[in-house]
Tab-separated table of C-alpha atoms in Angstrom:
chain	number	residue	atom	x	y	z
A	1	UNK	CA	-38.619	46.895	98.478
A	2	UNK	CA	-35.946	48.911	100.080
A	3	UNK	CA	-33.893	51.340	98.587
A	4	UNK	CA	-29.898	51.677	97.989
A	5	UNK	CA	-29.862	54.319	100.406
A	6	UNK	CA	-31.376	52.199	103.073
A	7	UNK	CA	-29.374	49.580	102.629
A	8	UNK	CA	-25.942	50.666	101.849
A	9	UNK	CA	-23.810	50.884	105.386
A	10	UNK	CA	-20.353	53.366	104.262
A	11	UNK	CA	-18.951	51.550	107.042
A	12	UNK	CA	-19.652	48.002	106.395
A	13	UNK	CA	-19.597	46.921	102.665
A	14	UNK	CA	-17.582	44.778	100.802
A	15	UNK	CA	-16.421	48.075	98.123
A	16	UNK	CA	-12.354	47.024	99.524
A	17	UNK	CA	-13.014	43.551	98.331
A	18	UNK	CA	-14.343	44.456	94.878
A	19	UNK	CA	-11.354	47.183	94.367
A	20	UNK	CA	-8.773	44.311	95.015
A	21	UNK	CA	-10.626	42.137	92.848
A	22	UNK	CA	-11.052	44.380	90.134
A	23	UNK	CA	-6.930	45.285	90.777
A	24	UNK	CA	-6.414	41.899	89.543
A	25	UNK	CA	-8.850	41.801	86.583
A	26	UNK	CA	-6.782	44.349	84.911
A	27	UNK	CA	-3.323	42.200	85.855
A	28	UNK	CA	-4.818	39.159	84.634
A	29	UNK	CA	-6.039	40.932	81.259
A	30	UNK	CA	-2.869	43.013	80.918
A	31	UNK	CA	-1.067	39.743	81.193
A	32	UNK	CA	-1.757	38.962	77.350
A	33	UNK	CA	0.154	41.864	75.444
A	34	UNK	CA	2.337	42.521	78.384
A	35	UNK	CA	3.573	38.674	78.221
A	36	UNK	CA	2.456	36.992	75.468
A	37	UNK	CA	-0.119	34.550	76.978
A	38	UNK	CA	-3.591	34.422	76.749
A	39	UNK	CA	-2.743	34.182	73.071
A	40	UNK	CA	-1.236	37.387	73.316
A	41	UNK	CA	-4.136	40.059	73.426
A	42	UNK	CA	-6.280	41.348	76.561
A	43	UNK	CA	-8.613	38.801	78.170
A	44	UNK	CA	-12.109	39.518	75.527
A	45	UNK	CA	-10.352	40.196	72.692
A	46	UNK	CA	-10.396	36.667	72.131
A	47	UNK	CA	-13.597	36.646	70.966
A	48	UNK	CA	-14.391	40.473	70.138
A	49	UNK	CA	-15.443	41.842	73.394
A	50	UNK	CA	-15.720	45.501	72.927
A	51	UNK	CA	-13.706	45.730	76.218
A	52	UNK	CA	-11.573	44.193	77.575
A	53	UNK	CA	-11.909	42.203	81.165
A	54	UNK	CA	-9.309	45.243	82.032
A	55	UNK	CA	-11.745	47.434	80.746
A	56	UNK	CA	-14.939	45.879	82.761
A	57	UNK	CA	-12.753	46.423	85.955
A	58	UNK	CA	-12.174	50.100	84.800
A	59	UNK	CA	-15.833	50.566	84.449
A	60	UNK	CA	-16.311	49.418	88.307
A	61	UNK	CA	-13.553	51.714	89.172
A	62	UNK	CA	-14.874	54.756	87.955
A	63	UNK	CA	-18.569	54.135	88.899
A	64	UNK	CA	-17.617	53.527	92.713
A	65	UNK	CA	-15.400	56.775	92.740
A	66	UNK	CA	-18.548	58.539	91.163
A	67	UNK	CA	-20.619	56.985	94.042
A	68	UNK	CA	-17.940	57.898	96.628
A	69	UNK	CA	-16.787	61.051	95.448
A	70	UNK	CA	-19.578	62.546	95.185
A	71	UNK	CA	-20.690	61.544	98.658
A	72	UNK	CA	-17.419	63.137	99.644
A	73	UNK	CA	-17.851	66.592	98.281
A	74	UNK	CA	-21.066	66.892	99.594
A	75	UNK	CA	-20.136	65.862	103.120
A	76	UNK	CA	-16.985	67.446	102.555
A	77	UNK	CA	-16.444	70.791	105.082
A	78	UNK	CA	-15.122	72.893	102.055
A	79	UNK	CA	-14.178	72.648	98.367
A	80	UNK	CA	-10.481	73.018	99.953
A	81	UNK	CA	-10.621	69.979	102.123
A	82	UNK	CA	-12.274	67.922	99.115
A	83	UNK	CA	-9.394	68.970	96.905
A	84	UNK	CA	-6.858	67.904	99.430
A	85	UNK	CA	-8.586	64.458	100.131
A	86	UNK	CA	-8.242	63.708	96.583
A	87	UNK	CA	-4.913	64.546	96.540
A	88	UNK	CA	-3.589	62.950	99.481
A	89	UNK	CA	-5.222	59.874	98.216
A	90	UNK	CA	-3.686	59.758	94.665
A	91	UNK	CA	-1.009	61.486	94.523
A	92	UNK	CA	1.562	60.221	97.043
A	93	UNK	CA	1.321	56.247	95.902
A	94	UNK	CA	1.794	58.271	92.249
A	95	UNK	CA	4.826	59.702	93.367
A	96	UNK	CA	6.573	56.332	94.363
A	97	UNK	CA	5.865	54.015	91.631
A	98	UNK	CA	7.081	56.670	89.402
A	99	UNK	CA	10.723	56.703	91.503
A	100	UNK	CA	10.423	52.879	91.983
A	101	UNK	CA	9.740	51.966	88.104
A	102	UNK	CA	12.526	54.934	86.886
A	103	UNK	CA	15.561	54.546	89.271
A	104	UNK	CA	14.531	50.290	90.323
A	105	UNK	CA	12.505	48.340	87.692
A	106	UNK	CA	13.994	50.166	84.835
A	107	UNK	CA	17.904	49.643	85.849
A	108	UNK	CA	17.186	46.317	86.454
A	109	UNK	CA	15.647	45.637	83.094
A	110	UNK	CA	18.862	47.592	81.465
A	111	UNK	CA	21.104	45.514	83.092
A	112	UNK	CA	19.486	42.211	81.923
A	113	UNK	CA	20.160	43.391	78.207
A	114	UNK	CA	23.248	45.239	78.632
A	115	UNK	CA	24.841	43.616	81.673
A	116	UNK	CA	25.958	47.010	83.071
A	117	UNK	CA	24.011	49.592	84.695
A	118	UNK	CA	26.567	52.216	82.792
A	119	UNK	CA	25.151	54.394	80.519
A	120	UNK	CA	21.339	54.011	81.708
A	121	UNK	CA	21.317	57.551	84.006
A	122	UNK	CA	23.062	59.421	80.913
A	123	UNK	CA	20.961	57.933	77.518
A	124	UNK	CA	19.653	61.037	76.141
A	125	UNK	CA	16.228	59.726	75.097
A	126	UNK	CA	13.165	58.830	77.296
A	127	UNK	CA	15.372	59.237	80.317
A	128	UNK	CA	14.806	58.149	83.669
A	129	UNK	CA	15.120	61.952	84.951
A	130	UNK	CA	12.530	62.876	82.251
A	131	UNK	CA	9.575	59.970	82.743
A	132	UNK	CA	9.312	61.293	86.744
A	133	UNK	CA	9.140	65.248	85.603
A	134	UNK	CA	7.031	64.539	82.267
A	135	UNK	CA	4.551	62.294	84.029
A	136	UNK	CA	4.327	63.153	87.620
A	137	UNK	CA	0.895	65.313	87.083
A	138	UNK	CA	-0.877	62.316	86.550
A	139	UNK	CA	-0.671	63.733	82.370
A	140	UNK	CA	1.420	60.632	80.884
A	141	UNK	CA	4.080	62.019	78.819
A	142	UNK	CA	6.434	59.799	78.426
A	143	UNK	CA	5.498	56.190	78.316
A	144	UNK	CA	9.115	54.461	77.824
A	145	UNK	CA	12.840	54.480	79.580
A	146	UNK	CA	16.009	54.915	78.138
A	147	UNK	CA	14.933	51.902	75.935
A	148	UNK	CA	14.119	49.439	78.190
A	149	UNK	CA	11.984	46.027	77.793
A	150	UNK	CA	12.864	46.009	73.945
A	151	UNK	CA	12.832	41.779	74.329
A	152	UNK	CA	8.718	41.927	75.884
A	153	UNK	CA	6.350	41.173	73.897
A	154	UNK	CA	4.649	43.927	74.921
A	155	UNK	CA	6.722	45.768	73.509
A	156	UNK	CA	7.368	43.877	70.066
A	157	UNK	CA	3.350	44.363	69.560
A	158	UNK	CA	3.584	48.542	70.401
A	159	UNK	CA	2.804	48.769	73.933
A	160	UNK	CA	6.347	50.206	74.754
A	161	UNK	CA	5.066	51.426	77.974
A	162	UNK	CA	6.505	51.281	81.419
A	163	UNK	CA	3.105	51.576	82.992
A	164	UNK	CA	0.477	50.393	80.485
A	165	UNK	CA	-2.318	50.769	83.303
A	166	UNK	CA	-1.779	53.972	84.472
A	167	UNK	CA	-3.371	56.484	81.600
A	168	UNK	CA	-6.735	56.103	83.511
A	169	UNK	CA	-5.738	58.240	86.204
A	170	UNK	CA	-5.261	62.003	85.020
A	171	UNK	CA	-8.914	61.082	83.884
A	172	UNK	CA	-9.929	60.235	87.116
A	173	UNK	CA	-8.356	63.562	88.997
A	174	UNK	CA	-10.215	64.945	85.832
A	175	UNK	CA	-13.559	63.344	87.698
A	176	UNK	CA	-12.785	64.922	90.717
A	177	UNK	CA	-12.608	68.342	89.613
A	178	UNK	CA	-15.514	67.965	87.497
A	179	UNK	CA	-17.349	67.337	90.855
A	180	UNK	CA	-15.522	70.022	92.690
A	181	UNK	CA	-17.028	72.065	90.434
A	182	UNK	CA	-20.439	70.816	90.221
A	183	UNK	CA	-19.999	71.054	94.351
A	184	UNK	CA	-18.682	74.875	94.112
A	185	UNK	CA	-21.757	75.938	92.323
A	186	UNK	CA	-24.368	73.878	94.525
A	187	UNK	CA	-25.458	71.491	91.448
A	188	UNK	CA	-24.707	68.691	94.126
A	189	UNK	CA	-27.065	70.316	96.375
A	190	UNK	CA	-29.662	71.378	94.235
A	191	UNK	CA	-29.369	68.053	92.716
A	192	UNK	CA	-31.547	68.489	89.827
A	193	UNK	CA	-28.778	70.225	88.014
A	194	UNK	CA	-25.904	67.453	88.963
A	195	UNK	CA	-28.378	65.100	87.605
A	196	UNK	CA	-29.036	66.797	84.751
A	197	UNK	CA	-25.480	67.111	84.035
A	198	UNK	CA	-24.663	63.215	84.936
A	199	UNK	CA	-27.383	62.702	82.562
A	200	UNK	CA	-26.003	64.952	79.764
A	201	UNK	CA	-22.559	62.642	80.107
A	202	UNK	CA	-24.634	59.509	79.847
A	203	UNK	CA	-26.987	60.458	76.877
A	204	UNK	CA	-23.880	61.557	75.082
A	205	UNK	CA	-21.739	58.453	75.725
A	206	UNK	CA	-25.433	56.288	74.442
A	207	UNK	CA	-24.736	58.398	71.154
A	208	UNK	CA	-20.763	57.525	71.183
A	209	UNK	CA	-21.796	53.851	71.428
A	210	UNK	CA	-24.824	54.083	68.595
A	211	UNK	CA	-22.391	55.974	66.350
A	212	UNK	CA	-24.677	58.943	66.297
A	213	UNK	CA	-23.306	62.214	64.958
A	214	UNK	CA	-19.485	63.376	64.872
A	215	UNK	CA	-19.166	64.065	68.538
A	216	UNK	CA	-15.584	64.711	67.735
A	217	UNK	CA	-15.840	67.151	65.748
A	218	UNK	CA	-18.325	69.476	67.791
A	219	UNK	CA	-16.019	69.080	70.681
A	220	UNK	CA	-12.868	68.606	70.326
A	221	UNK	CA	-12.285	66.657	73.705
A	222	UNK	CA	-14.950	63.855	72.384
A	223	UNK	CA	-12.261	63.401	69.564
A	224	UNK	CA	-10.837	60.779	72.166
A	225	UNK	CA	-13.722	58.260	72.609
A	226	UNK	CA	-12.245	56.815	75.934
A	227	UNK	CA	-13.288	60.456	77.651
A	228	UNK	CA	-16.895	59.535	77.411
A	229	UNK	CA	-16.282	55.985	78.202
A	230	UNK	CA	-14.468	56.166	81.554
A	231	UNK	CA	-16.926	59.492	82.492
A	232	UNK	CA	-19.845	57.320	81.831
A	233	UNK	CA	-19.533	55.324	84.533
A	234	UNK	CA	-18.391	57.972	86.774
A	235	UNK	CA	-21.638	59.884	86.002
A	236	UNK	CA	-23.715	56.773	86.260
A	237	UNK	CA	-22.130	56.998	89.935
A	238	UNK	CA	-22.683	60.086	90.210
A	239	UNK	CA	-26.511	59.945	89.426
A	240	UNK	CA	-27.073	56.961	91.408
A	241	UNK	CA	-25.698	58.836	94.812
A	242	UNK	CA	-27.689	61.533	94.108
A	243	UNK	CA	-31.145	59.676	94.019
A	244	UNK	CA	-29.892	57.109	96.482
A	245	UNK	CA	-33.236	57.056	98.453
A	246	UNK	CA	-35.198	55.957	95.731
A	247	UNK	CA	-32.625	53.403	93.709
A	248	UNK	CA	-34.590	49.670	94.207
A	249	UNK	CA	-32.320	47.313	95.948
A	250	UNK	CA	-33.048	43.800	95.395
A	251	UNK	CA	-31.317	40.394	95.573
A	252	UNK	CA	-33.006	39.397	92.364
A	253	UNK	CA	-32.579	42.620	90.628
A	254	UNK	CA	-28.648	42.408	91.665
A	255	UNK	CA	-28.438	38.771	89.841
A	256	UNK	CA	-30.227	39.697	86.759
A	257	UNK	CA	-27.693	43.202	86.537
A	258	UNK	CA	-24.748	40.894	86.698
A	259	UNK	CA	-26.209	38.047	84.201
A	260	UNK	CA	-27.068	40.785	81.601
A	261	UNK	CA	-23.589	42.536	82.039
A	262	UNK	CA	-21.616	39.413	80.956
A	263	UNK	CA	-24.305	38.605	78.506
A	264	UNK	CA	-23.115	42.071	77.089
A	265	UNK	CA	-19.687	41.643	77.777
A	266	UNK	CA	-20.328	38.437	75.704
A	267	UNK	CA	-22.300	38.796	72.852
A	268	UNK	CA	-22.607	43.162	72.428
A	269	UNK	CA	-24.208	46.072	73.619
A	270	UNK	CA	-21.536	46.686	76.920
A	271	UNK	CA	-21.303	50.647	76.512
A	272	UNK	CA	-25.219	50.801	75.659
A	273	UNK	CA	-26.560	48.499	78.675
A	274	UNK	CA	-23.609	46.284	80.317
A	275	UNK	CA	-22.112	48.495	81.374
A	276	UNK	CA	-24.985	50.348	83.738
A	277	UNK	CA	-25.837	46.542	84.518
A	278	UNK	CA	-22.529	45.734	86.163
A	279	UNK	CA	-22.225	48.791	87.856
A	280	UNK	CA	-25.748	48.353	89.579
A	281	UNK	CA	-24.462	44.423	90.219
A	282	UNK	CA	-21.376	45.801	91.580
A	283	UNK	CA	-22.864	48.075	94.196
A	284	UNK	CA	-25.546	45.068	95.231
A	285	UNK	CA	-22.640	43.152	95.882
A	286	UNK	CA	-21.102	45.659	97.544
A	287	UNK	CA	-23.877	46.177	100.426
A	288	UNK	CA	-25.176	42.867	100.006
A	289	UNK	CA	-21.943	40.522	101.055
A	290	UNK	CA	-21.415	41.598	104.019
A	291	UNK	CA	-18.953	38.919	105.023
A	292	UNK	CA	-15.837	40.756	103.200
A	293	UNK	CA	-16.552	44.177	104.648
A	294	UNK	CA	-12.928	43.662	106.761
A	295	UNK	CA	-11.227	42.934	103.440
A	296	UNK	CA	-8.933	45.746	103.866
A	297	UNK	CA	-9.281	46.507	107.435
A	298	UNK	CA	-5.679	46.111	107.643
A	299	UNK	CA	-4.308	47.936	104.896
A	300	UNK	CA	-6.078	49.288	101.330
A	301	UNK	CA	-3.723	47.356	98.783
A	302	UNK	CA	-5.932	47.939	95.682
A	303	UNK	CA	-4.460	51.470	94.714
A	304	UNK	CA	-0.955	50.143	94.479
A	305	UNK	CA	-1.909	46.972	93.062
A	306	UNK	CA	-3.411	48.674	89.999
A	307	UNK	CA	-0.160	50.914	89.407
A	308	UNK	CA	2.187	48.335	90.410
A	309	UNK	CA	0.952	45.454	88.092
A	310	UNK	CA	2.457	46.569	84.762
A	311	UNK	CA	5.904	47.858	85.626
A	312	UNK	CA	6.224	44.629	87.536
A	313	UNK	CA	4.552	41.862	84.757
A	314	UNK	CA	6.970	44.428	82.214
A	315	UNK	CA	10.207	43.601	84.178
A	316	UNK	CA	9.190	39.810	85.346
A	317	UNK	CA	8.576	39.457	80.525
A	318	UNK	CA	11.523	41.019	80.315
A	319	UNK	CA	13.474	38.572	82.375
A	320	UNK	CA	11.583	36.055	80.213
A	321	UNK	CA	9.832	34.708	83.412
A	322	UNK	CA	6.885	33.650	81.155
A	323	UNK	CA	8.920	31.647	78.726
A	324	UNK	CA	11.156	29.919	81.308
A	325	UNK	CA	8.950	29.358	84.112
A	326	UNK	CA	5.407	29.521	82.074
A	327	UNK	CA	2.461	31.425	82.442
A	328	UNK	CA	1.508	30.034	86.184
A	329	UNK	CA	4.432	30.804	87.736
A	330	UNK	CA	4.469	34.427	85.910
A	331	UNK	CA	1.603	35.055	87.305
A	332	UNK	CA	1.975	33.638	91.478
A	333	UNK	CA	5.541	35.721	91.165
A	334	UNK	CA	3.552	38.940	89.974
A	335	UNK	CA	0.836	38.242	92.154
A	336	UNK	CA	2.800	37.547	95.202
A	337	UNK	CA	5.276	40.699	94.350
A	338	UNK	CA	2.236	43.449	93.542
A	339	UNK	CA	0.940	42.697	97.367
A	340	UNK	CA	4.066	42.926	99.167
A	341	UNK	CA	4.965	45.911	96.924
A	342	UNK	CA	1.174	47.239	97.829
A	343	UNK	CA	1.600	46.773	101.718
A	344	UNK	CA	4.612	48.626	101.791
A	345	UNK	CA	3.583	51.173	99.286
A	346	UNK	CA	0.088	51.737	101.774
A	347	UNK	CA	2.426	51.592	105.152
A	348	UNK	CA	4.861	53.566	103.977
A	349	UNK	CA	3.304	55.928	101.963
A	350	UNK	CA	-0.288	55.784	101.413
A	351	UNK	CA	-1.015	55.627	105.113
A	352	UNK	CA	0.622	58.563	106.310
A	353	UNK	CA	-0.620	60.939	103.651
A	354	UNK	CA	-4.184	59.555	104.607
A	355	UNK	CA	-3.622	60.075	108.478
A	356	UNK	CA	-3.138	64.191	107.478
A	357	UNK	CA	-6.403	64.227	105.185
A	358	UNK	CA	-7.960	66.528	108.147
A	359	UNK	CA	-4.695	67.823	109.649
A	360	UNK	CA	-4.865	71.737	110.064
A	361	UNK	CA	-0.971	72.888	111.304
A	362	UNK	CA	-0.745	75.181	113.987
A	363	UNK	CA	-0.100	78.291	111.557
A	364	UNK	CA	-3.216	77.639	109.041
A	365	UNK	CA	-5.538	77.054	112.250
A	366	UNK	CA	-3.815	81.011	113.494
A	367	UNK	CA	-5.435	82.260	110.379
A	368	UNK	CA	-8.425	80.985	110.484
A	369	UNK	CA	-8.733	81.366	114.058
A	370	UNK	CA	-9.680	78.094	114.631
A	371	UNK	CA	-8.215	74.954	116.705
A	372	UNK	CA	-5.242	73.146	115.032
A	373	UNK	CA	-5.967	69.487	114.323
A	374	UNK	CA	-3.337	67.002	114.553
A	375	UNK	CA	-2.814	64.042	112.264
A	376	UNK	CA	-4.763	61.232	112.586
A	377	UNK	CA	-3.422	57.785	114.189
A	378	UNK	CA	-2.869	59.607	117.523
A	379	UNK	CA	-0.305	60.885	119.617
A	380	UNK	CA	2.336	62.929	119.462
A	381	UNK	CA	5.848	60.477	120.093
A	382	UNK	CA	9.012	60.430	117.957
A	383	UNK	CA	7.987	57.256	116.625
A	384	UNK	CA	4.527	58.072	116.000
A	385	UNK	CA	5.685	61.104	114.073
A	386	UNK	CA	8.452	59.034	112.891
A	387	UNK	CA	6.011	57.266	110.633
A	388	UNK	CA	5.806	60.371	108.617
A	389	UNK	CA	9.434	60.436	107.636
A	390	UNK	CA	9.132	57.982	104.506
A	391	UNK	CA	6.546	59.896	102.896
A	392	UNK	CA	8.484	63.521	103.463
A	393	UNK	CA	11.459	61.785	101.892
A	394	UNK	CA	9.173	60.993	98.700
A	395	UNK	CA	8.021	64.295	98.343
A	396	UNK	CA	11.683	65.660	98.412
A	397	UNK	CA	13.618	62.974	96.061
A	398	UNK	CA	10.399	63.537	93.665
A	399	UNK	CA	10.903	67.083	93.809
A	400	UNK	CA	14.790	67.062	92.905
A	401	UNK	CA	13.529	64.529	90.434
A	402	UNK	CA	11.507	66.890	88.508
A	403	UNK	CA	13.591	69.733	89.029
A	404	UNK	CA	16.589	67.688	87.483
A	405	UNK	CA	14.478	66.416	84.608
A	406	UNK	CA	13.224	70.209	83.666
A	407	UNK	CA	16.619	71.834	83.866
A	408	UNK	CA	18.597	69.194	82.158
């Protein structure tokens, strides 16, 4: 039998595929609350799931970026360069759905119950200003605008949230520097000690799930039972890069992971065994399919899918697209407007921050006495450089953005 190590190709896999599909799990659940279909809850909650199909997705989120990131800091050339990989990645596409959702979505939605834009840039609570400069860490502080979306039923059932999917992500950056750190004192390396910490995480989240002992109480971060259940996963990723070389990989081992996962999913037992089941499917998948592994040759829409698909499902319900049109049509409009907003978002945006993930400018490679490297994409053209121009822009109107929403 050969291992996961053996088997997996970095290069060739079908991870871009299962990222868009899981993109669209959490739309599709999402669509419930957000617009009142699915009889109004999360796909699962239908029949008690004790997640939702949103929630499975999550899980294969976090245990690929535990795979991945892990690789990364311990192929990474310094704990400086892993830092700025992770930030390049996240943060940029942040930045922009933030500006797009408080200064586009939002207006619009205040227009359709007002019929003016007047008065939306002044209202003194939850203000447009305010949701870029209290949220723009990643550390959601401010989940409505000026308002807004009062008619969704999202809304009417207490998700008054502009961005309903997004709270995962200062937990994710939280993953990151967990592994920094674990790379900055060689547990990665001596991998004994990331393991035993990756198992620590696990063994704790088995005694969240059996209802073992006040976890809570002993540490206060535990109080919040979604920090061991998104970190979980991660460490379960985590763990599994670590002992690559001697993790089975088998077509019939694969099949069975994914039959018991929805058997858990089903009938119980998700954050004891399903979980760990569908992450191990997942990755078969993954390096097994080979067929998909150009998915997102073109462009990596999955990122902006996932932060795009509430503020647009919230603005489409409050237009009363669902009740007018029905649930199909709600859906093919949201579906059809997340990709085109996810292709520019990555061309625009996303792209260019990636192309400088190893750029060194002239003045850092001086002090370092080292040779400067340019961004990637090649060349060195107005229009090549020209590309770059969006994503400066972003940075500067999200900068005045903050500033404004601090000093006001």
């Amino acid at each position: 039998m050969r291992s996961l190590g053996e088997a997996f190709d970095p290069r060739h896999n079908s991870i871009g595929f299962l990222r868009w599909a899981m993109a669209f799990m959490v739309i599709f659940s999402h669509a419930g609350p957000i617009a009142g279909i699915f009889g109004g809850v999360d796909i699962g909650a239908q029949w008690g799931a004790e997640t939702s199909l949103g929630g499975v997705a999550v899980t294969g989120f976090f245990f690929l970026s535990g795979m991945l990131i892990t690789r990364s800091m311990v192929r990474s050339r310094s704990p400086f360069r892993y830092l700025w990989h992770r930030v390049a990645r996240i943060y940029p596409a942040w930045f922009l759905i933030l500006v797009v959702t408080a200064f586009l979505l939002a207006p619009l939605a205040w227009h359709h119950s007002q019929g003016t834009f007047q008065g939306f840039l002044s209202f003194p609570d939850n203000s447009p200003w305010d949701y870029v400069a209290n949220n723009f860490t990643l550390v959601l502080n401010q989940w409505a605008i000026a308002g807004t979306g009062g008619s969704t039923h999202a809304v009417q059932v207490g998700y008054n949230t502009w961005n309903g999917s997004a709270w995962t992500l200062m937990y994710e950056f939280a993953c990151y520097l967990g592994i920094l750190a674990l790379g900055i004192i060689g547990a990665l390396r001596a991998r004994i000690v990331g393991a035993l910490v990756a198992g620590g995480i696990l063994l704790l989240s088995t005694f969240q799930a059996l209802h073992i002992g006040d976890l809570g109480s002993t540490i206060q971060t535990f109080s919040n039972p979604q920090v061991l259940q998104l970190a979980a996963p991660f460490a379960f990723g985590t763990l599994v890069q670590l002992y690559i070389e001697k993790v089975p990989f088998d077509d019939r081992l694969g099949i069975a992971m994914l039959v018991i996962a929805a058997l858990c999913w089903w009938r119980g037992g998700w954050f004891l065994f399903g979980q760990y089941a569908f992450a191990y499917g997942l990755i078969w998948f993954g390096t097994r399919v080979k067929a998909l592994s150009r998915w997102d040759r073109h462009a990596d829409l999955s990122y902006g899918i996932y932060i795009a698909g509430w503020p647009v499902m919230f603005l489409a319900a409050e237009y009363g697209l669902p009740e007018r049109a029905g649930a199909f049509v709600y859906l093919l409009v949201v579906i059809v407007a997340v990709h085109v907003y996810a292709y520019l978002s990555y061309m625009l945006i996303e792209k260019p921050a990636l192309d400088l993930k190893n750029w060194m400018p002239r003045w850092l490679a001086r002090i370092r006495g080292v040779d400067p490297v340019a961004p990637s994409g090649g060349g060195a053209g107005f229009l090549v450089r020209a590309r770059f121009v969006p994503l400066v822009l972003l940075l500067i109107v999200t900068t005045v953005l903050v500033v404004i929403g601090v000093v006001r």
